[in-house]
Amino acid sequence: MTRRTKILAGLAAYAVVMAIGVIIWQGGSDGGDPPSGTPAPVAPGEANLLVIMTDDQTLESVRVMSNVRTLLAEQGTTFSRYYVTTPNCCPSRATFYSGQYPHNNGVRDNVPPMGGALLFRAIEDESLGPWMQQAGYWTAHIGKYMNGYGDPNPPYSWDDGIEPQPGWDRWFSLIDPFTYTFYNYKVSVDGEERTYGTAPEDYQTDVLGQEVLDSIDAGVASGKPWFVSWMPVAPHIGQRERVPEPGEIPDSFTVVPAPRHLGMFANEPMFQAPSLVYGAAAASSEDLAGKPKMVQERATADEALSLSGYRAELESLQAIDEWIGRMYDKLEETGQLDSTVIVFASDNGLFHGQHGLWQKSLLYEEAVHVPLIVRGPGFPAGTTATQLTSNIDLAPTLLGIAGGEATRVLDGRDLRPLASDPAQGTDRALLLENWYTFTNTSTQAIRVGDWAYMEWSTGERELYDVGTDPYQMTNLASDPAYAQTITELSQRLGVMRSCAGATCEESDLSRS
């Protein structure tokens, strides 16, 4: 049976149920003995590693990626309650590379003085790339790195040119301010600048996808196990051909699908969610009435723009999905498929009008609850792990597979025990944290059980029971009936604000 036939057969039998973007993979199990088709275990340091991290992809949108669903989810483990610590590009990626919460790795925003590639330089010698090299792996970074890499303009003022960052045998990194330009962009190829033009074959996702295939070949040729990290920009908004001037957000700043996919979702309706509210209607929304002042002020989503952006995002994901299919074929053809762990995730989600919001950077479900699917040895096929997990867990998991060691204290845990045993990690608590450089405001939150509790630097608080209120529309923080719950959650949040290593894993709270 060809892969295409397998995909069509899988799609016919595959059901996706959505509620606030929570995807339930029908036909999966919740642990127990690994189903047939699960790759056999391999010794530490023998598995190859392919990490695919999209940019601004929501949980809901996985439904339009047939290869992700049939080749990864049906053959691997879906982590259905996976959260990013901070719903913003740079801090999320710094967490991935460091295995640490932002309050420990120091990268709290996209731009200086609280974020950007400049801040990560302080710890880049002690991050995932160098650790994987030390474990004996051939390594490749392909695509987006961190905000400001290679940019000589304020506020980044990057002064290291386009040199490769430590830990990478192959460095194929987009250069700022061209990162979000899908044509007429520049790439650092092992420190040498390469410019791509406006030809159809220069479409950024396609160039990066081909580089992944080439890097897999180079990894094999090295004679070592390999670790390839692919960071495509889609479905993030961007420019087709022109780099914006500093501070400029031109009208043409939009999502850019590959030409072959333009119009593919032209008639797609917006997903249904009771929290969607646009324009003047936000002022009278009961949902917004219970939200902090800053959220109310940001509730300016436009319905037409939200819908057009949503459709373009679905279209832009098609090229990524096609390349995932080619990567799968490459691994299968070269006999590496069952000795390769493939990780598919997003750096953060995005609002499309929920709570009247657009963009991201707030600690609600739509921005922090994103896809994570892992296929390969150690991850049972066709199963769903329902424990709370986070991007602080990716580095410990990859290092565990590689038999490597971190030189910094990691805040997360290896996900393999959670994938194979549904009893593991059921009482776990996660910290979410966000800083807003331009408003001098911050928010910290704790997720434990079904509770989502947030504390703002303004003194405002939010409490949601996402088990009964998955759209987070009813703020329970002012309800006296939940006073004891808030006291307990606030105490635990106080500990986690400054936790490190093992103290981030302690949790004596259960849903009350």
Short mmCIF file of C-alpha atoms in Angstrom, two decimals:
data_model
loop_
_atom_site.label_atom_id
_atom_site.label_comp_id
_atom_site.label_asym_id
_atom_site.label_seq_id
_atom_site.Cartn_x
_atom_site.Cartn_y
_atom_site.Cartn_z
CA MET A 1 0.00 0.00 0.00
CA THR A 2 1.44 3.38 -0.96
CA ARG A 3 1.70 6.23 1.53
CA ARG A 4 -0.99 8.14 -0.37
CA THR A 5 -3.35 5.16 -0.12
CA LYS A 6 -2.57 4.87 3.59
CA ILE A 7 -3.36 8.55 4.07
CA LEU A 8 -6.67 8.34 2.22
CA ALA A 9 -7.66 5.26 4.18
CA GLY A 10 -6.66 6.92 7.42
CA LEU A 11 -8.57 10.08 6.63
CA ALA A 12 -11.71 8.10 5.95
CA ALA A 13 -11.55 6.54 9.41
CA TYR A 14 -10.13 9.50 11.29
CA ALA A 15 -12.40 11.70 13.40
CA VAL A 16 -11.46 14.94 15.06
CA VAL A 17 -13.72 16.39 17.73
CA MET A 18 -13.14 20.05 18.60
CA ALA A 19 -14.24 22.14 21.54
CA ILE A 20 -12.20 25.32 22.10
CA GLY A 21 -9.60 23.71 19.87
CA VAL A 22 -9.23 20.63 22.11
CA ILE A 23 -8.57 17.84 19.63
CA ILE A 24 -9.49 14.29 20.62
CA TRP A 25 -7.78 11.69 18.47
CA GLN A 26 -10.47 9.04 18.03
CA GLY A 27 -9.34 5.43 18.12
CA GLY A 28 -6.41 6.11 20.43
CA SER A 29 -5.96 4.64 23.88
CA ASP A 30 -4.82 6.16 27.15
CA GLY A 31 -1.78 4.04 27.91
CA GLY A 32 -1.41 0.33 28.62
CA ASP A 33 0.61 -1.99 26.41
CA PRO A 34 1.99 -0.26 23.31
CA PRO A 35 -0.22 -1.02 20.29
CA SER A 36 1.13 -2.83 17.29
CA GLY A 37 3.10 -0.51 15.04
CA THR A 38 4.93 1.17 17.91
CA PRO A 39 8.66 1.35 17.06
CA ALA A 40 10.78 -0.93 19.24
CA PRO A 41 12.81 0.76 22.00
CA VAL A 42 16.36 1.78 21.20
CA ALA A 43 19.30 2.35 23.51
CA PRO A 44 20.13 5.90 24.62
CA GLY A 45 22.02 7.72 21.90
CA GLU A 46 20.85 5.48 19.06
CA ALA A 47 17.70 7.32 17.96
CA ASN A 48 17.76 10.19 15.49
CA LEU A 49 15.75 13.29 16.44
CA LEU A 50 13.64 15.50 14.17
CA VAL A 51 11.89 18.45 15.83
CA ILE A 52 9.32 20.42 13.81
CA MET A 53 8.08 23.61 15.46
CA THR A 54 5.57 25.78 13.62
CA ASP A 55 5.01 29.45 14.45
CA ASP A 56 1.70 30.72 15.88
CA GLN A 57 -0.18 27.51 15.06
CA THR A 58 -3.37 26.81 16.99
CA LEU A 59 -4.50 23.45 18.28
CA GLU A 60 -7.63 23.57 16.16
CA SER A 61 -5.75 23.90 12.87
CA VAL A 62 -4.12 20.45 13.05
CA ARG A 63 -7.33 19.11 11.53
CA VAL A 64 -6.28 20.36 8.06
CA MET A 65 -2.85 18.66 8.14
CA SER A 66 -3.44 15.17 6.81
CA ASN A 67 0.18 14.00 7.06
CA VAL A 68 0.51 15.18 10.64
CA ARG A 69 -2.64 13.31 11.57
CA THR A 70 -2.04 10.05 9.73
CA LEU A 71 1.75 9.75 9.77
CA LEU A 72 2.44 11.22 13.22
CA ALA A 73 -0.68 11.24 15.42
CA GLU A 74 -2.03 7.85 14.33
CA GLN A 75 1.45 6.35 14.60
CA GLY A 76 2.55 8.19 17.73
CA THR A 77 1.43 9.84 20.96
CA THR A 78 -0.69 12.98 21.12
CA PHE A 79 -0.20 15.08 24.25
CA SER A 80 -3.66 16.62 24.47
CA ARG A 81 -2.91 19.02 27.36
CA TYR A 82 0.35 20.53 26.17
CA TYR A 83 1.04 24.16 27.11
CA VAL A 84 3.74 26.70 26.33
CA THR A 85 5.12 28.60 29.31
CA THR A 86 4.85 31.95 27.50
CA PRO A 87 2.68 32.58 24.40
CA ASN A 88 5.29 34.62 22.56
CA CYS A 89 7.87 33.61 19.96
CA CYS A 90 11.23 34.31 21.60
CA PRO A 91 10.55 33.24 25.21
CA SER A 92 8.84 30.07 23.99
CA ARG A 93 11.86 29.14 21.86
CA ALA A 94 14.27 30.00 24.67
CA THR A 95 12.32 27.60 26.88
CA PHE A 96 12.63 24.88 24.24
CA TYR A 97 16.40 25.32 23.88
CA SER A 98 17.06 25.66 27.63
CA GLY A 99 14.49 23.37 29.27
CA GLN A 100 13.82 26.20 31.72
CA TYR A 101 11.01 28.57 32.59
CA PRO A 102 11.58 32.16 31.43
CA HIS A 103 12.24 33.32 34.99
CA ASN A 104 15.28 31.00 34.98
CA ASN A 105 16.62 31.38 31.43
CA GLY A 106 16.13 35.17 31.48
CA VAL A 107 14.28 35.53 28.13
CA ARG A 108 10.86 36.97 28.95
CA ASP A 109 9.83 38.83 25.80
CA ASN A 110 10.64 39.24 22.10
CA VAL A 111 12.63 42.45 22.36
CA PRO A 112 15.28 43.95 24.65
CA PRO A 113 15.62 44.70 27.47
CA MET A 114 13.55 41.64 28.45
CA GLY A 115 14.02 39.38 25.45
CA GLY A 116 15.39 38.70 22.00
CA ALA A 117 18.37 36.71 20.76
CA LEU A 118 20.73 39.08 22.58
CA LEU A 119 19.53 37.90 25.99
CA PHE A 120 19.81 34.23 25.07
CA ARG A 121 23.51 34.75 24.29
CA ALA A 122 24.16 34.63 28.05
CA ILE A 123 23.27 30.93 28.16
CA GLU A 124 23.59 29.72 24.55
CA ASP A 125 26.77 27.75 25.37
CA GLU A 126 24.60 25.78 27.82
CA SER A 127 21.61 24.93 25.67
CA LEU A 128 20.19 22.12 23.60
CA GLY A 129 22.50 22.38 20.56
CA PRO A 130 25.76 22.11 22.53
CA TRP A 131 24.28 19.42 24.78
CA MET A 132 23.34 17.29 21.79
CA GLN A 133 26.78 17.70 20.26
CA GLN A 134 28.34 16.64 23.55
CA ALA A 135 26.11 13.56 23.46
CA GLY A 136 27.69 12.60 20.13
CA TYR A 137 25.01 13.90 17.77
CA TRP A 138 25.38 15.66 14.42
CA THR A 139 23.15 18.75 14.72
CA ALA A 140 21.33 21.09 12.33
CA HIS A 141 19.24 24.21 12.92
CA ILE A 142 16.98 25.20 10.01
CA GLY A 143 14.67 28.21 9.88
CA LYS A 144 13.76 30.80 12.46
CA TYR A 145 16.05 31.17 15.47
CA MET A 146 15.13 33.91 17.92
CA ASN A 147 13.89 37.43 17.43
CA GLY A 148 16.72 39.76 16.45
CA TYR A 149 19.24 37.22 15.17
CA GLY A 150 21.49 39.02 12.67
CA ASP A 151 19.59 42.32 12.95
CA PRO A 152 21.83 45.40 13.28
CA ASN A 153 18.87 47.72 13.93
CA PRO A 154 17.60 48.92 17.32
CA PRO A 155 16.27 47.63 19.62
CA TYR A 156 18.19 44.43 18.82
CA SER A 157 21.52 45.91 17.70
CA TRP A 158 22.94 42.46 17.08
CA ASP A 159 26.70 42.91 16.66
CA ASP A 160 27.81 39.35 15.91
CA GLY A 161 26.86 39.46 12.27
CA ILE A 162 25.36 36.20 11.02
CA GLU A 163 27.73 33.79 12.70
CA PRO A 164 26.30 30.35 13.56
CA GLN A 165 25.28 29.98 17.17
CA PRO A 166 27.08 27.41 19.36
CA GLY A 167 26.13 23.77 19.07
CA TRP A 168 25.19 23.39 15.42
CA ASP A 169 27.11 21.46 12.74
CA ARG A 170 24.75 22.85 10.11
CA TRP A 171 23.38 26.36 10.50
CA PHE A 172 20.68 27.44 8.02
CA SER A 173 19.06 30.34 9.85
CA LEU A 174 16.77 33.09 8.66
CA ILE A 175 18.26 36.53 9.26
CA ASP A 176 16.30 39.41 10.78
CA PRO A 177 14.74 41.67 9.65
CA PHE A 178 14.00 39.24 6.77
CA THR A 179 12.67 36.35 8.87
CA TYR A 180 9.00 37.08 8.14
CA THR A 181 9.53 37.81 4.45
CA PHE A 182 8.52 34.79 2.40
CA TYR A 183 10.30 36.02 -0.75
CA ASN A 184 13.37 38.27 -1.06
CA TYR A 185 14.79 37.08 2.25
CA LYS A 186 18.25 36.25 3.52
CA VAL A 187 19.65 33.16 5.21
CA SER A 188 22.87 32.53 7.12
CA VAL A 189 24.31 29.33 5.67
CA ASP A 190 27.02 28.37 8.15
CA GLY A 191 27.80 32.08 8.52
CA GLU A 192 27.67 32.99 4.84
CA GLU A 193 24.81 35.18 3.60
CA ARG A 194 22.56 33.73 0.92
CA THR A 195 19.72 35.68 -0.71
CA TYR A 196 16.56 34.16 -2.14
CA GLY A 197 14.42 35.96 -4.71
CA THR A 198 10.85 35.94 -5.98
CA ALA A 199 10.72 32.77 -8.06
CA PRO A 200 8.09 30.20 -7.05
CA GLU A 201 10.83 27.87 -5.83
CA ASP A 202 12.07 30.60 -3.47
CA TYR A 203 8.95 30.33 -1.28
CA GLN A 204 10.45 30.24 2.17
CA THR A 205 8.75 27.10 3.56
CA ASP A 206 9.82 25.10 0.51
CA VAL A 207 13.45 26.22 0.77
CA LEU A 208 13.56 25.31 4.45
CA GLY A 209 11.85 21.97 3.85
CA GLN A 210 14.37 20.95 1.22
CA GLU A 211 17.18 21.90 3.58
CA VAL A 212 15.75 19.46 6.15
CA LEU A 213 15.93 16.63 3.62
CA ASP A 214 19.50 17.59 2.75
CA SER A 215 20.43 17.77 6.43
CA ILE A 216 19.05 14.31 7.07
CA ASP A 217 21.37 13.04 4.34
CA ALA A 218 24.27 14.96 5.89
CA GLY A 219 23.46 13.54 9.30
CA VAL A 220 23.54 10.01 7.92
CA ALA A 221 26.81 10.72 6.13
CA SER A 222 28.37 11.93 9.39
CA GLY A 223 28.17 8.40 10.81
CA LYS A 224 26.59 9.78 13.98
CA PRO A 225 23.02 9.88 15.21
CA TRP A 226 21.54 13.20 14.11
CA PHE A 227 19.36 15.95 15.59
CA VAL A 228 17.61 18.24 13.10
CA SER A 229 15.56 21.19 14.38
CA TRP A 230 13.18 22.63 11.75
CA MET A 231 11.61 25.99 12.61
CA PRO A 232 9.36 27.14 9.72
CA VAL A 233 7.77 30.58 10.04
CA ALA A 234 4.30 29.63 8.78
CA PRO A 235 1.55 30.19 9.72
CA HIS A 236 2.91 33.43 11.27
CA ILE A 237 2.01 36.64 9.49
CA GLY A 238 4.68 38.05 7.18
CA GLN A 239 5.56 39.97 4.05
CA ARG A 240 5.50 38.59 0.54
CA GLU A 241 8.49 40.47 -0.85
CA ARG A 242 9.31 43.65 1.05
CA VAL A 243 10.94 43.99 4.44
CA PRO A 244 9.04 46.56 6.56
CA GLU A 245 10.83 49.68 7.69
CA PRO A 246 11.66 49.77 11.43
CA GLY A 247 8.41 50.07 13.37
CA GLU A 248 6.26 49.72 10.25
CA ILE A 249 3.40 47.26 10.00
CA PRO A 250 2.16 47.78 6.42
CA ASP A 251 -1.26 46.73 5.20
CA SER A 252 0.30 43.86 3.29
CA PHE A 253 1.61 42.28 6.51
CA THR A 254 -0.42 39.09 6.35
CA VAL A 255 -0.17 35.33 6.26
CA VAL A 256 1.59 34.13 3.07
CA PRO A 257 0.61 30.67 1.76
CA ALA A 258 2.46 28.95 -1.06
CA PRO A 259 1.00 29.97 -4.45
CA ARG A 260 -0.20 26.42 -5.07
CA HIS A 261 -2.41 26.61 -1.97
CA LEU A 262 -3.91 30.08 -2.43
CA GLY A 263 -7.69 29.92 -2.23
CA MET A 264 -7.75 26.36 -0.92
CA PHE A 265 -9.76 27.47 2.12
CA ALA A 266 -11.41 30.53 0.56
CA ASN A 267 -14.86 29.40 1.68
CA GLU A 268 -13.87 27.97 5.06
CA PRO A 269 -16.11 29.28 7.87
CA MET A 270 -14.66 30.44 11.15
CA PHE A 271 -14.66 27.70 13.78
CA GLN A 272 -17.48 27.93 16.32
CA ALA A 273 -16.73 29.22 19.83
CA PRO A 274 -19.04 31.13 22.20
CA SER A 275 -16.12 33.37 23.21
CA LEU A 276 -15.82 34.91 19.71
CA VAL A 277 -16.79 38.59 19.83
CA TYR A 278 -15.91 41.41 17.44
CA GLY A 279 -15.98 45.17 17.23
CA ALA A 280 -18.48 47.13 19.30
CA ALA A 281 -20.08 43.95 20.64
CA ALA A 282 -17.07 43.46 22.93
CA ALA A 283 -18.18 46.39 25.09
CA SER A 284 -21.34 44.56 26.18
CA SER A 285 -19.85 41.07 26.38
CA GLU A 286 -20.40 39.31 29.72
CA ASP A 287 -17.16 37.43 29.08
CA LEU A 288 -15.15 40.67 28.78
CA ALA A 289 -16.89 42.20 31.81
CA GLY A 290 -15.08 39.72 34.04
CA LYS A 291 -11.67 40.19 32.43
CA PRO A 292 -8.86 42.53 33.58
CA LYS A 293 -8.76 46.07 32.26
CA MET A 294 -5.85 45.40 29.90
CA VAL A 295 -7.77 42.56 28.24
CA GLN A 296 -10.83 44.76 27.81
CA GLU A 297 -8.71 47.46 26.20
CA ARG A 298 -7.17 44.96 23.77
CA ALA A 299 -10.54 43.55 22.68
CA THR A 300 -10.43 45.13 19.22
CA ALA A 301 -10.59 42.10 16.92
CA ASP A 302 -12.10 42.68 13.49
CA GLU A 303 -14.32 39.88 12.19
CA ALA A 304 -13.40 40.15 8.50
CA LEU A 305 -9.66 40.36 9.18
CA SER A 306 -9.84 37.48 11.64
CA LEU A 307 -11.61 35.28 9.10
CA SER A 308 -9.28 36.12 6.21
CA GLY A 309 -6.24 35.54 8.42
CA TYR A 310 -7.63 32.23 9.65
CA ARG A 311 -8.20 30.99 6.11
CA ALA A 312 -4.71 32.01 5.04
CA GLU A 313 -3.19 30.27 8.06
CA LEU A 314 -4.85 27.00 7.06
CA GLU A 315 -3.51 27.43 3.54
CA SER A 316 0.03 28.21 4.72
CA LEU A 317 0.08 25.03 6.81
CA GLN A 318 -0.37 22.91 3.68
CA ALA A 319 3.24 23.39 2.55
CA ILE A 320 4.53 22.37 5.98
CA ASP A 321 2.31 19.30 5.88
CA GLU A 322 3.58 18.36 2.41
CA TRP A 323 7.20 18.58 3.57
CA ILE A 324 6.42 16.46 6.63
CA GLY A 325 5.18 13.81 4.22
CA ARG A 326 8.44 14.03 2.25
CA MET A 327 10.49 13.80 5.43
CA TYR A 328 8.54 10.71 6.45
CA ASP A 329 9.18 9.19 3.00
CA LYS A 330 12.89 10.01 3.25
CA LEU A 331 13.14 8.27 6.64
CA GLU A 332 11.18 5.28 5.41
CA GLU A 333 13.20 4.93 2.20
CA THR A 334 16.51 5.10 4.05
CA GLY A 335 15.46 2.65 6.78
CA GLN A 336 15.58 5.28 9.54
CA LEU A 337 11.89 5.75 10.27
CA ASP A 338 11.55 3.49 13.29
CA SER A 339 14.81 4.69 14.80
CA THR A 340 13.83 8.35 14.55
CA VAL A 341 11.78 10.32 17.07
CA ILE A 342 9.71 12.98 15.31
CA VAL A 343 8.37 15.83 17.46
CA PHE A 344 5.66 18.12 16.06
CA ALA A 345 4.74 21.21 18.08
CA SER A 346 3.92 24.92 17.89
CA ASP A 347 5.70 27.73 19.71
CA ASN A 348 2.40 29.35 20.74
CA GLY A 349 -1.19 29.76 19.66
CA LEU A 350 -3.19 32.74 18.39
CA PHE A 351 -6.49 34.51 19.00
CA HIS A 352 -9.06 34.91 16.22
CA GLY A 353 -11.61 36.95 18.16
CA GLN A 354 -11.93 34.90 21.33
CA HIS A 355 -12.58 37.38 24.16
CA GLY A 356 -12.45 40.03 21.41
CA LEU A 357 -8.70 39.45 21.03
CA TRP A 358 -6.34 39.05 18.10
CA GLN A 359 -2.63 38.20 18.02
CA LYS A 360 -1.42 36.34 21.16
CA SER A 361 0.55 37.12 24.37
CA LEU A 362 -2.21 36.52 26.90
CA LEU A 363 -2.47 33.41 29.07
CA TYR A 364 -5.79 32.10 27.77
CA GLU A 365 -6.27 28.66 26.26
CA GLU A 366 -6.16 29.76 22.64
CA ALA A 367 -2.64 31.18 23.03
CA VAL A 368 -1.03 28.70 25.43
CA HIS A 369 -2.69 25.34 24.61
CA VAL A 370 -1.04 24.09 21.42
CA PRO A 371 -0.25 20.85 19.53
CA LEU A 372 2.35 18.31 20.60
CA ILE A 373 2.60 14.97 18.80
CA VAL A 374 5.58 12.60 19.10
CA ARG A 375 6.20 9.57 16.91
CA GLY A 376 9.02 7.08 17.43
CA PRO A 377 10.56 4.65 19.91
CA GLY A 378 9.29 5.28 23.42
CA PHE A 379 5.98 6.77 22.27
CA PRO A 380 3.08 4.29 21.87
CA ALA A 381 1.30 4.46 18.54
CA GLY A 382 -2.20 5.85 18.32
CA THR A 383 -2.44 6.92 21.94
CA THR A 384 -3.33 10.12 23.78
CA ALA A 385 -1.52 11.27 26.94
CA THR A 386 -3.84 13.51 28.95
CA GLN A 387 -1.42 14.70 31.65
CA LEU A 388 -0.41 18.35 31.78
CA THR A 389 2.80 18.84 29.78
CA SER A 390 4.81 21.84 28.65
CA ASN A 391 7.60 23.04 26.41
CA ILE A 392 9.90 22.90 29.45
CA ASP A 393 9.67 19.12 28.90
CA LEU A 394 11.08 18.99 25.37
CA ALA A 395 14.76 19.43 26.23
CA PRO A 396 14.71 16.81 29.03
CA THR A 397 12.92 14.39 26.71
CA LEU A 398 15.36 14.84 23.83
CA LEU A 399 18.36 14.58 26.15
CA GLY A 400 16.90 11.43 27.72
CA ILE A 401 16.55 9.84 24.29
CA ALA A 402 20.06 10.94 23.31
CA GLY A 403 21.67 9.83 26.56
CA GLY A 404 22.92 13.40 26.97
CA GLU A 405 23.31 15.62 29.99
CA ALA A 406 22.37 19.22 30.63
CA THR A 407 24.81 21.63 32.22
CA ARG A 408 21.96 23.71 33.61
CA VAL A 409 19.20 22.69 36.01
CA LEU A 410 16.20 21.66 33.90
CA ASP A 411 12.69 22.57 35.04
CA GLY A 412 10.84 19.97 32.96
CA ARG A 413 10.67 16.19 32.80
CA ASP A 414 11.17 13.39 30.28
CA LEU A 415 7.81 12.75 28.60
CA ARG A 416 8.38 9.07 27.82
CA PRO A 417 7.08 7.78 31.18
CA LEU A 418 3.94 9.91 30.78
CA ALA A 419 3.41 8.57 27.28
CA SER A 420 3.54 4.95 28.41
CA ASP A 421 1.84 5.22 31.82
CA PRO A 422 -1.34 7.32 32.26
CA ALA A 423 -0.86 7.26 36.05
CA GLN A 424 2.36 9.26 35.80
CA GLY A 425 2.21 13.02 36.39
CA THR A 426 -1.53 13.27 37.01
CA ASP A 427 -1.15 15.71 39.93
CA ARG A 428 1.34 17.92 38.16
CA ALA A 429 1.21 21.73 38.21
CA LEU A 430 2.47 23.99 35.43
CA LEU A 431 3.52 27.62 35.54
CA LEU A 432 2.58 30.09 32.81
CA GLU A 433 4.19 33.52 32.80
CA ASN A 434 4.08 36.56 30.59
CA TRP A 435 5.70 40.00 30.55
CA TYR A 436 4.58 42.94 28.44
CA THR A 437 7.65 45.10 27.78
CA PHE A 438 5.77 48.10 26.45
CA THR A 439 3.18 48.28 29.26
CA ASN A 440 5.36 47.26 32.21
CA THR A 441 2.74 44.63 33.09
CA SER A 442 3.13 40.95 33.85
CA THR A 443 0.92 37.95 34.47
CA GLN A 444 1.69 34.64 36.14
CA ALA A 445 -0.64 31.66 36.16
CA ILE A 446 -0.82 28.13 37.46
CA ARG A 447 -2.49 25.18 35.79
CA VAL A 448 -3.29 22.20 38.01
CA GLY A 449 -6.10 19.73 37.47
CA ASP A 450 -8.84 21.67 35.73
CA TRP A 451 -7.97 24.95 37.42
CA ALA A 452 -6.49 27.93 35.57
CA TYR A 453 -5.57 30.68 38.05
CA MET A 454 -3.90 33.98 37.05
CA GLU A 455 -2.43 36.87 38.99
CA TRP A 456 -1.69 40.19 37.29
CA SER A 457 0.89 42.73 38.41
CA THR A 458 -2.03 45.17 38.54
CA GLY A 459 -3.54 43.16 41.40
CA GLU A 460 -6.30 41.68 39.23
CA ARG A 461 -6.97 37.95 39.41
CA GLU A 462 -8.71 35.33 37.29
CA LEU A 463 -9.92 31.81 38.09
CA TYR A 464 -11.44 29.40 35.60
CA ASP A 465 -12.55 25.81 35.82
CA VAL A 466 -11.66 24.70 32.31
CA GLY A 467 -13.36 21.37 32.91
CA THR A 468 -16.78 23.03 33.00
CA ASP A 469 -15.83 26.33 31.32
CA PRO A 470 -13.38 25.39 28.53
CA TYR A 471 -13.76 28.77 26.83
CA GLN A 472 -12.77 30.64 30.02
CA MET A 473 -15.77 32.94 29.91
CA THR A 474 -16.69 33.03 33.62
CA ASN A 475 -14.09 34.50 35.96
CA LEU A 476 -14.68 32.92 39.40
CA ALA A 477 -12.10 35.03 41.25
CA SER A 478 -14.68 37.26 42.93
CA ASP A 479 -16.99 34.41 43.94
CA PRO A 480 -16.75 33.77 47.73
CA ALA A 481 -17.44 30.08 47.13
CA TYR A 482 -13.95 29.73 45.66
CA ALA A 483 -12.02 31.70 48.28
CA GLN A 484 -10.26 28.62 49.69
CA THR A 485 -9.37 27.36 46.22
CA ILE A 486 -7.86 30.73 45.36
CA THR A 487 -5.86 30.78 48.60
CA GLU A 488 -4.37 27.35 47.85
CA LEU A 489 -3.65 28.14 44.20
CA SER A 490 -2.11 31.50 45.09
CA GLN A 491 0.21 29.84 47.60
CA ARG A 492 1.34 27.27 45.05
CA LEU A 493 1.78 29.95 42.40
CA GLY A 494 3.96 31.88 44.84
CA VAL A 495 6.30 28.89 45.05
CA MET A 496 6.38 28.30 41.31
CA ARG A 497 7.19 31.93 40.46
CA SER A 498 10.77 31.28 41.53
CA CYS A 499 10.93 27.48 41.24
CA ALA A 500 13.89 25.69 39.69
CA GLY A 501 14.40 22.04 38.86
CA ALA A 502 12.69 19.67 41.28
CA THR A 503 10.76 22.43 43.05
CA CYS A 504 8.88 23.05 39.80
CA GLU A 505 7.62 19.47 39.89
CA GLU A 506 6.26 19.46 43.43
CA SER A 507 2.48 19.65 43.66
CA ASP A 508 0.30 18.88 46.65
CA LEU A 509 -2.79 20.48 45.14
CA SER A 510 -5.67 18.56 43.67
CA ARG A 511 -8.93 19.85 42.35
CA SER A 512 -11.22 20.78 45.24
#
